[in-house]
Amino acid sequence: MITCTVEAVLGDITKLSVDAIVNAANSSLLGGGGVDGAIHRAAGPELLAECRRIAEARRDVEGGPCPAGEAVITGAYKLPCRKIIHTVGPVWYGGSRGEPALLASCYRNSIILARDSACHSIAFPNISTGVYGYPKELAVAVAIDAVMETLPKTPSITKLVFVCFDRVNLDLYNEKLGIRN
Ligand code: AR6
């Protein structure tokens, strides 16, 4: 049974006052464009300093510091949320390189990390659907399925938000979540 509210909203994830927001990072953990750039700009330079320390500590991880599908957690500094979970989505190569399983891992591992860090609410961007080129419609299905499979194991998570940056993604999420507007 799922005791968690799951909803999709249109907006900028850096503005949310949830316990944890998720960043669509790259495996260096050292920032980039898209939502990653927006989060680092809004959080301030201390975020990059913490990411550097984590990356240094994980430099021997194969495919690291943070391989696709994995997640790490940091403070949120100037953001209104408490924590930032940095996960690395797969680059879309056409779907034959394990992209769906890696994308599902991002959602699963982020939720588990949130639970283990006493976060009760979590907000996700549409991981991999920007620079990494994952087709939006396919990514929505993977994201919602992964979340619905994980939430029964994490009852302390009571609110999960999919933050869409564009109307196309919002409509896809609402359709799959069964909400019409
Ligand atoms: N709030 C919510 N969603 C956003 C925001 C925002 N402020 N800004 C962009 N998006 P992307 P990826 C949406 O490219 O595909 C970075 O350089 C955007 O419209 O940010 O996983 C990293 O360092 C899209 O729907 O992430 C990596 O190198 C979604 O966020 C690489 O991009 C994801 O787009 C990761 O690529």
PDB file of C-alpha atoms and ligand atoms in Angstrom:
ATOM      1  CA  MET A   1       0.000   0.000   0.000  1.00  0.00           C
ATOM      2  CA  ILE A   2       1.176   3.538  -0.775  1.00  0.00           C
ATOM      3  CA  THR A   3       0.575   6.184   1.901  1.00  0.00           C
ATOM      4  CA  CYS A   4       2.275   8.932  -0.068  1.00  0.00           C
ATOM      5  CA  THR A   5       0.788  11.801  -2.073  1.00  0.00           C
ATOM      6  CA  VAL A   6       2.189  11.709  -5.609  1.00  0.00           C
ATOM      7  CA  GLU A   7       1.620  14.744  -7.821  1.00  0.00           C
ATOM      8  CA  ALA A   8       3.025  16.595 -10.822  1.00  0.00           C
ATOM      9  CA  VAL A   9       3.439  20.374 -10.888  1.00  0.00           C
ATOM     10  CA  LEU A  10       4.816  22.899 -13.346  1.00  0.00           C
ATOM     11  CA  GLY A  11       7.676  24.989 -12.008  1.00  0.00           C
ATOM     12  CA  ASP A  12      11.252  25.574 -10.969  1.00  0.00           C
ATOM     13  CA  ILE A  13      12.489  22.873  -8.578  1.00  0.00           C
ATOM     14  CA  THR A  14      14.890  25.278  -6.852  1.00  0.00           C
ATOM     15  CA  LYS A  15      11.901  27.130  -5.339  1.00  0.00           C
ATOM     16  CA  LEU A  16      10.388  24.135  -3.517  1.00  0.00           C
ATOM     17  CA  SER A  17      10.390  23.894   0.277  1.00  0.00           C
ATOM     18  CA  VAL A  18      10.282  20.096   0.419  1.00  0.00           C
ATOM     19  CA  ASP A  19      12.756  18.120   2.551  1.00  0.00           C
ATOM     20  CA  ALA A  20      14.808  16.985  -0.455  1.00  0.00           C
ATOM     21  CA  ILE A  21      15.016  17.993  -4.091  1.00  0.00           C
ATOM     22  CA  VAL A  22      16.704  15.742  -6.616  1.00  0.00           C
ATOM     23  CA  ASN A  23      19.317  17.061  -9.032  1.00  0.00           C
ATOM     24  CA  ALA A  24      19.868  15.571 -12.505  1.00  0.00           C
ATOM     25  CA  ALA A  25      23.648  15.672 -12.179  1.00  0.00           C
ATOM     26  CA  ASN A  26      26.491  14.161 -14.195  1.00  0.00           C
ATOM     27  CA  SER A  27      28.931  11.563 -12.954  1.00  0.00           C
ATOM     28  CA  SER A  28      31.592  14.154 -12.056  1.00  0.00           C
ATOM     29  CA  LEU A  29      29.156  15.736  -9.537  1.00  0.00           C
ATOM     30  CA  LEU A  30      30.788  19.073 -10.355  1.00  0.00           C
ATOM     31  CA  GLY A  31      27.826  20.853 -11.918  1.00  0.00           C
ATOM     32  CA  GLY A  32      26.671  21.508 -15.466  1.00  0.00           C
ATOM     33  CA  GLY A  33      23.758  23.061 -17.348  1.00  0.00           C
ATOM     34  CA  GLY A  34      19.999  22.516 -17.159  1.00  0.00           C
ATOM     35  CA  VAL A  35      18.521  21.826 -13.745  1.00  0.00           C
ATOM     36  CA  ASP A  36      22.016  21.056 -12.369  1.00  0.00           C
ATOM     37  CA  GLY A  37      23.189  24.565 -13.288  1.00  0.00           C
ATOM     38  CA  ALA A  38      20.043  26.128 -11.837  1.00  0.00           C
ATOM     39  CA  ILE A  39      20.478  24.258  -8.530  1.00  0.00           C
ATOM     40  CA  HIS A  40      24.150  25.177  -8.181  1.00  0.00           C
ATOM     41  CA  ARG A  41      23.469  28.846  -9.022  1.00  0.00           C
ATOM     42  CA  ALA A  42      20.637  29.083  -6.505  1.00  0.00           C
ATOM     43  CA  ALA A  43      22.380  27.097  -3.734  1.00  0.00           C
ATOM     44  CA  GLY A  44      25.640  29.052  -3.949  1.00  0.00           C
ATOM     45  CA  PRO A  45      29.323  28.047  -4.070  1.00  0.00           C
ATOM     46  CA  GLU A  46      29.268  25.998  -0.859  1.00  0.00           C
ATOM     47  CA  LEU A  47      27.307  23.335  -2.724  1.00  0.00           C
ATOM     48  CA  LEU A  48      30.092  22.908  -5.277  1.00  0.00           C
ATOM     49  CA  ALA A  49      32.635  22.720  -2.442  1.00  0.00           C
ATOM     50  CA  GLU A  50      30.694  19.872  -0.787  1.00  0.00           C
ATOM     51  CA  CYS A  51      30.270  18.120  -4.166  1.00  0.00           C
ATOM     52  CA  ARG A  52      34.034  18.364  -4.715  1.00  0.00           C
ATOM     53  CA  ARG A  53      34.703  16.711  -1.345  1.00  0.00           C
ATOM     54  CA  ILE A  54      32.276  13.883  -2.153  1.00  0.00           C
ATOM     55  CA  ALA A  55      33.737  13.461  -5.649  1.00  0.00           C
ATOM     56  CA  GLU A  56      37.265  13.275  -4.212  1.00  0.00           C
ATOM     57  CA  ALA A  57      36.184  10.652  -1.641  1.00  0.00           C
ATOM     58  CA  ARG A  58      34.529   8.608  -4.413  1.00  0.00           C
ATOM     59  CA  ARG A  59      37.166   9.042  -7.112  1.00  0.00           C
ATOM     60  CA  ASP A  60      37.928   5.301  -7.185  1.00  0.00           C
ATOM     61  CA  VAL A  61      34.297   4.291  -7.782  1.00  0.00           C
ATOM     62  CA  GLU A  62      34.036   2.559 -11.144  1.00  0.00           C
ATOM     63  CA  GLY A  63      32.300   4.931 -13.583  1.00  0.00           C
ATOM     64  CA  GLY A  64      32.422   7.475 -10.773  1.00  0.00           C
ATOM     65  CA  PRO A  65      32.449   9.591  -8.773  1.00  0.00           C
ATOM     66  CA  CYS A  66      28.731   8.909  -9.290  1.00  0.00           C
ATOM     67  CA  PRO A  67      27.897   6.384 -12.010  1.00  0.00           C
ATOM     68  CA  ALA A  68      24.546   6.513 -13.821  1.00  0.00           C
ATOM     69  CA  GLY A  69      21.748   5.176 -11.629  1.00  0.00           C
ATOM     70  CA  GLU A  70      23.421   6.036  -8.311  1.00  0.00           C
ATOM     71  CA  ALA A  71      22.758   8.927  -5.931  1.00  0.00           C
ATOM     72  CA  VAL A  72      24.535  10.993  -3.258  1.00  0.00           C
ATOM     73  CA  ILE A  73      23.172  13.568  -0.806  1.00  0.00           C
ATOM     74  CA  THR A  74      24.378  17.046   0.209  1.00  0.00           C
ATOM     75  CA  GLY A  75      23.182  20.068   2.138  1.00  0.00           C
ATOM     76  CA  ALA A  76      20.995  22.609   0.349  1.00  0.00           C
ATOM     77  CA  TYR A  77      22.729  25.857   1.440  1.00  0.00           C
ATOM     78  CA  LYS A  78      20.743  28.851   0.074  1.00  0.00           C
ATOM     79  CA  LEU A  79      17.837  26.754  -1.205  1.00  0.00           C
ATOM     80  CA  PRO A  80      14.564  26.497   0.736  1.00  0.00           C
ATOM     81  CA  CYS A  81      14.721  22.681   0.841  1.00  0.00           C
ATOM     82  CA  ARG A  82      16.847  20.821   3.457  1.00  0.00           C
ATOM     83  CA  LYS A  83      18.823  18.401   1.286  1.00  0.00           C
ATOM     84  CA  ILE A  84      19.810  17.882  -2.328  1.00  0.00           C
ATOM     85  CA  ILE A  85      20.028  14.373  -3.721  1.00  0.00           C
ATOM     86  CA  HIS A  86      22.268  14.250  -6.765  1.00  0.00           C
ATOM     87  CA  THR A  87      21.541  11.393  -9.109  1.00  0.00           C
ATOM     88  CA  VAL A  88      22.911  10.696 -12.568  1.00  0.00           C
ATOM     89  CA  GLY A  89      20.515   9.672 -15.289  1.00  0.00           C
ATOM     90  CA  PRO A  90      21.510   7.617 -18.305  1.00  0.00           C
ATOM     91  CA  VAL A  91      22.353   9.225 -21.643  1.00  0.00           C
ATOM     92  CA  TRP A  92      19.800   8.001 -24.182  1.00  0.00           C
ATOM     93  CA  TYR A  93      21.484   5.846 -26.879  1.00  0.00           C
ATOM     94  CA  GLY A  94      18.278   4.423 -28.332  1.00  0.00           C
ATOM     95  CA  GLY A  95      17.261   2.217 -25.442  1.00  0.00           C
ATOM     96  CA  SER A  96      19.521  -0.775 -25.952  1.00  0.00           C
ATOM     97  CA  ARG A  97      22.168   0.166 -23.359  1.00  0.00           C
ATOM     98  CA  GLY A  98      20.116  -0.463 -20.263  1.00  0.00           C
ATOM     99  CA  GLU A  99      18.702   3.061 -20.145  1.00  0.00           C
ATOM    100  CA  PRO A 100      15.303   2.128 -18.614  1.00  0.00           C
ATOM    101  CA  ALA A 101      16.880   0.134 -15.763  1.00  0.00           C
ATOM    102  CA  LEU A 102      19.384   2.916 -15.052  1.00  0.00           C
ATOM    103  CA  LEU A 103      16.670   5.579 -15.044  1.00  0.00           C
ATOM    104  CA  ALA A 104      14.528   3.451 -12.715  1.00  0.00           C
ATOM    105  CA  SER A 105      17.567   3.117 -10.391  1.00  0.00           C
ATOM    106  CA  CYS A 106      17.842   6.916 -10.181  1.00  0.00           C
ATOM    107  CA  TYR A 107      14.301   7.181  -8.837  1.00  0.00           C
ATOM    108  CA  ARG A 108      14.599   4.130  -6.554  1.00  0.00           C
ATOM    109  CA  ASN A 109      17.997   5.058  -5.080  1.00  0.00           C
ATOM    110  CA  SER A 110      16.979   8.691  -4.562  1.00  0.00           C
ATOM    111  CA  ILE A 111      13.842   7.716  -2.627  1.00  0.00           C
ATOM    112  CA  ILE A 112      15.791   5.251  -0.480  1.00  0.00           C
ATOM    113  CA  LEU A 113      18.495   7.846   0.224  1.00  0.00           C
ATOM    114  CA  ALA A 114      15.783  10.364   1.179  1.00  0.00           C
ATOM    115  CA  ARG A 115      14.237   7.867   3.582  1.00  0.00           C
ATOM    116  CA  ASP A 116      17.624   7.022   5.111  1.00  0.00           C
ATOM    117  CA  SER A 117      18.265  10.756   5.623  1.00  0.00           C
ATOM    118  CA  ALA A 118      14.928  11.311   7.441  1.00  0.00           C
ATOM    119  CA  CYS A 119      13.399  13.243   4.552  1.00  0.00           C
ATOM    120  CA  HIS A 120       9.609  12.883   4.305  1.00  0.00           C
ATOM    121  CA  SER A 121       8.994  14.878   1.150  1.00  0.00           C
ATOM    122  CA  ILE A 122      10.941  14.717  -2.109  1.00  0.00           C
ATOM    123  CA  ALA A 123      10.747  16.475  -5.465  1.00  0.00           C
ATOM    124  CA  PHE A 124      12.122  15.120  -8.739  1.00  0.00           C
ATOM    125  CA  PRO A 125      12.897  16.858 -12.033  1.00  0.00           C
ATOM    126  CA  ASN A 126      12.347  14.925 -15.281  1.00  0.00           C
ATOM    127  CA  ILE A 127      15.725  13.174 -15.103  1.00  0.00           C
ATOM    128  CA  SER A 128      17.556  12.549 -18.408  1.00  0.00           C
ATOM    129  CA  THR A 129      14.902  14.247 -20.574  1.00  0.00           C
ATOM    130  CA  GLY A 130      16.968  17.375 -21.291  1.00  0.00           C
ATOM    131  CA  VAL A 131      20.598  17.261 -22.443  1.00  0.00           C
ATOM    132  CA  TYR A 132      20.699  13.464 -22.036  1.00  0.00           C
ATOM    133  CA  GLY A 133      17.961  13.043 -24.663  1.00  0.00           C
ATOM    134  CA  TYR A 134      15.716  10.411 -23.058  1.00  0.00           C
ATOM    135  CA  PRO A 135      12.326  10.555 -24.883  1.00  0.00           C
ATOM    136  CA  LYS A 136       9.870  12.267 -22.536  1.00  0.00           C
ATOM    137  CA  GLU A 137       7.005   9.832 -22.976  1.00  0.00           C
ATOM    138  CA  LEU A 138       9.229   6.811 -22.256  1.00  0.00           C
ATOM    139  CA  ALA A 139      10.877   8.526 -19.285  1.00  0.00           C
ATOM    140  CA  VAL A 140       7.517   9.339 -17.661  1.00  0.00           C
ATOM    141  CA  ALA A 141       6.491   5.689 -17.717  1.00  0.00           C
ATOM    142  CA  VAL A 142       9.793   4.565 -16.179  1.00  0.00           C
ATOM    143  CA  ALA A 143       9.692   7.305 -13.525  1.00  0.00           C
ATOM    144  CA  ILE A 144       6.143   6.607 -12.357  1.00  0.00           C
ATOM    145  CA  ASP A 145       6.573   2.829 -12.406  1.00  0.00           C
ATOM    146  CA  ALA A 146       9.834   3.051 -10.413  1.00  0.00           C
ATOM    147  CA  VAL A 147       8.302   5.387  -7.855  1.00  0.00           C
ATOM    148  CA  MET A 148       5.180   3.261  -7.411  1.00  0.00           C
ATOM    149  CA  GLU A 149       7.333   0.149  -6.923  1.00  0.00           C
ATOM    150  CA  THR A 150       9.577   1.838  -4.355  1.00  0.00           C
ATOM    151  CA  LEU A 151       7.100   3.811  -2.208  1.00  0.00           C
ATOM    152  CA  PRO A 152       5.522   0.751  -0.541  1.00  0.00           C
ATOM    153  CA  LYS A 153       8.995   0.041   0.941  1.00  0.00           C
ATOM    154  CA  THR A 154       9.445   3.622   2.206  1.00  0.00           C
ATOM    155  CA  PRO A 155       6.330   4.482   4.254  1.00  0.00           C
ATOM    156  CA  SER A 156       8.066   7.435   5.950  1.00  0.00           C
ATOM    157  CA  ILE A 157       7.991   9.296   2.605  1.00  0.00           C
ATOM    158  CA  THR A 158       4.629  11.046   2.612  1.00  0.00           C
ATOM    159  CA  LYS A 159       4.901  13.456  -0.318  1.00  0.00           C
ATOM    160  CA  LEU A 160       6.503  13.042  -3.744  1.00  0.00           C
ATOM    161  CA  VAL A 161       6.376  15.732  -6.410  1.00  0.00           C
ATOM    162  CA  PHE A 162       7.345  15.473 -10.084  1.00  0.00           C
ATOM    163  CA  VAL A 163       8.421  18.998 -11.014  1.00  0.00           C
ATOM    164  CA  CYS A 164       7.944  19.565 -14.729  1.00  0.00           C
ATOM    165  CA  PHE A 165       9.617  22.467 -16.473  1.00  0.00           C
ATOM    166  CA  ASP A 166       7.403  22.323 -19.531  1.00  0.00           C
ATOM    167  CA  ARG A 167       3.747  21.738 -20.285  1.00  0.00           C
ATOM    168  CA  VAL A 168       4.443  18.626 -22.416  1.00  0.00           C
ATOM    169  CA  ASN A 169       5.960  16.806 -19.449  1.00  0.00           C
ATOM    170  CA  LEU A 170       3.241  18.028 -17.077  1.00  0.00           C
ATOM    171  CA  ASP A 171       0.506  16.709 -19.378  1.00  0.00           C
ATOM    172  CA  LEU A 172       2.310  13.364 -19.765  1.00  0.00           C
ATOM    173  CA  TYR A 173       2.657  12.974 -15.982  1.00  0.00           C
ATOM    174  CA  ASN A 174      -0.925  13.958 -15.253  1.00  0.00           C
ATOM    175  CA  GLU A 175      -2.191  11.568 -17.894  1.00  0.00           C
ATOM    176  CA  LYS A 176      -0.173   8.674 -16.485  1.00  0.00           C
ATOM    177  CA  LEU A 177      -1.122   9.599 -12.898  1.00  0.00           C
ATOM    178  CA  GLY A 178      -4.758   9.657 -13.971  1.00  0.00           C
ATOM    179  CA  ILE A 179      -5.367  13.350 -13.369  1.00  0.00           C
ATOM    180  CA  ARG A 180      -7.076  15.419 -16.096  1.00  0.00           C
ATOM    181  CA  ASN A 181      -6.951  19.197 -16.160  1.00  0.00           C
TER     182      ASN A 181
HETATM  183  N1  AR6 B   1      13.447  23.063 -12.413  1.00  0.00           N
HETATM  184  C1  AR6 B   1      12.878  21.918 -12.845  1.00  0.00           C
HETATM  185  N2  AR6 B   1      13.229  21.318 -14.002  1.00  0.00           N
HETATM  186  C2  AR6 B   1      14.192  21.906 -14.748  1.00  0.00           C
HETATM  187  C3  AR6 B   1      14.842  23.101 -14.365  1.00  0.00           C
HETATM  188  C4  AR6 B   1      14.428  23.687 -13.132  1.00  0.00           C
HETATM  189  N3  AR6 B   1      14.976  24.812 -12.668  1.00  0.00           N
HETATM  190  N4  AR6 B   1      15.750  23.418 -15.327  1.00  0.00           N
HETATM  191  C5  AR6 B   1      15.663  22.470 -16.280  1.00  0.00           C
HETATM  192  N5  AR6 B   1      14.727  21.553 -15.949  1.00  0.00           N
HETATM  193  P1  AR6 B   1      18.638  18.448 -17.837  1.00  0.00           P
HETATM  194  P2  AR6 B   1      19.530  15.635 -18.017  1.00  0.00           P
HETATM  195  C6  AR6 B   1      14.292  20.341 -16.656  1.00  0.00           C
HETATM  196  O1  AR6 B   1      19.230  18.760 -19.163  1.00  0.00           O
HETATM  197  O2  AR6 B   1      18.796  15.449 -19.303  1.00  0.00           O
HETATM  198  C7  AR6 B   1      23.471  18.844 -16.965  1.00  0.00           C
HETATM  199  O3  AR6 B   1      24.432  19.582 -17.669  1.00  0.00           O
HETATM  200  C8  AR6 B   1      14.550  20.233 -18.140  1.00  0.00           C
HETATM  201  O4  AR6 B   1      13.576  20.979 -18.873  1.00  0.00           O
HETATM  202  O5  AR6 B   1      18.812  19.414 -16.730  1.00  0.00           O
HETATM  203  O6  AR6 B   1      19.409  14.585 -16.957  1.00  0.00           O
HETATM  204  C9  AR6 B   1      24.104  17.834 -16.015  1.00  0.00           C
HETATM  205  O7  AR6 B   1      25.293  18.311 -15.431  1.00  0.00           O
HETATM  206  C10 AR6 B   1      14.385  18.726 -18.345  1.00  0.00           C
HETATM  207  O8  AR6 B   1      13.014  18.381 -18.460  1.00  0.00           O
HETATM  208  O9  AR6 B   1      19.193  17.018 -17.264  1.00  0.00           O
HETATM  209  C11 AR6 B   1      24.342  16.661 -16.907  1.00  0.00           C
HETATM  210  O10 AR6 B   1      25.558  16.800 -17.621  1.00  0.00           O
HETATM  211  C12 AR6 B   1      14.925  18.141 -17.032  1.00  0.00           C
HETATM  212  O11 AR6 B   1      15.006  19.241 -16.115  1.00  0.00           O
HETATM  213  C13 AR6 B   1      23.192  16.703 -17.869  1.00  0.00           C
HETATM  214  O12 AR6 B   1      22.751  18.069 -17.909  1.00  0.00           O
HETATM  215  C14 AR6 B   1      16.275  17.476 -17.153  1.00  0.00           C
HETATM  216  O13 AR6 B   1      17.079  18.193 -18.060  1.00  0.00           O
HETATM  217  C15 AR6 B   1      22.046  15.851 -17.392  1.00  0.00           C
HETATM  218  O14 AR6 B   1      21.056  15.808 -18.388  1.00  0.00           O
END
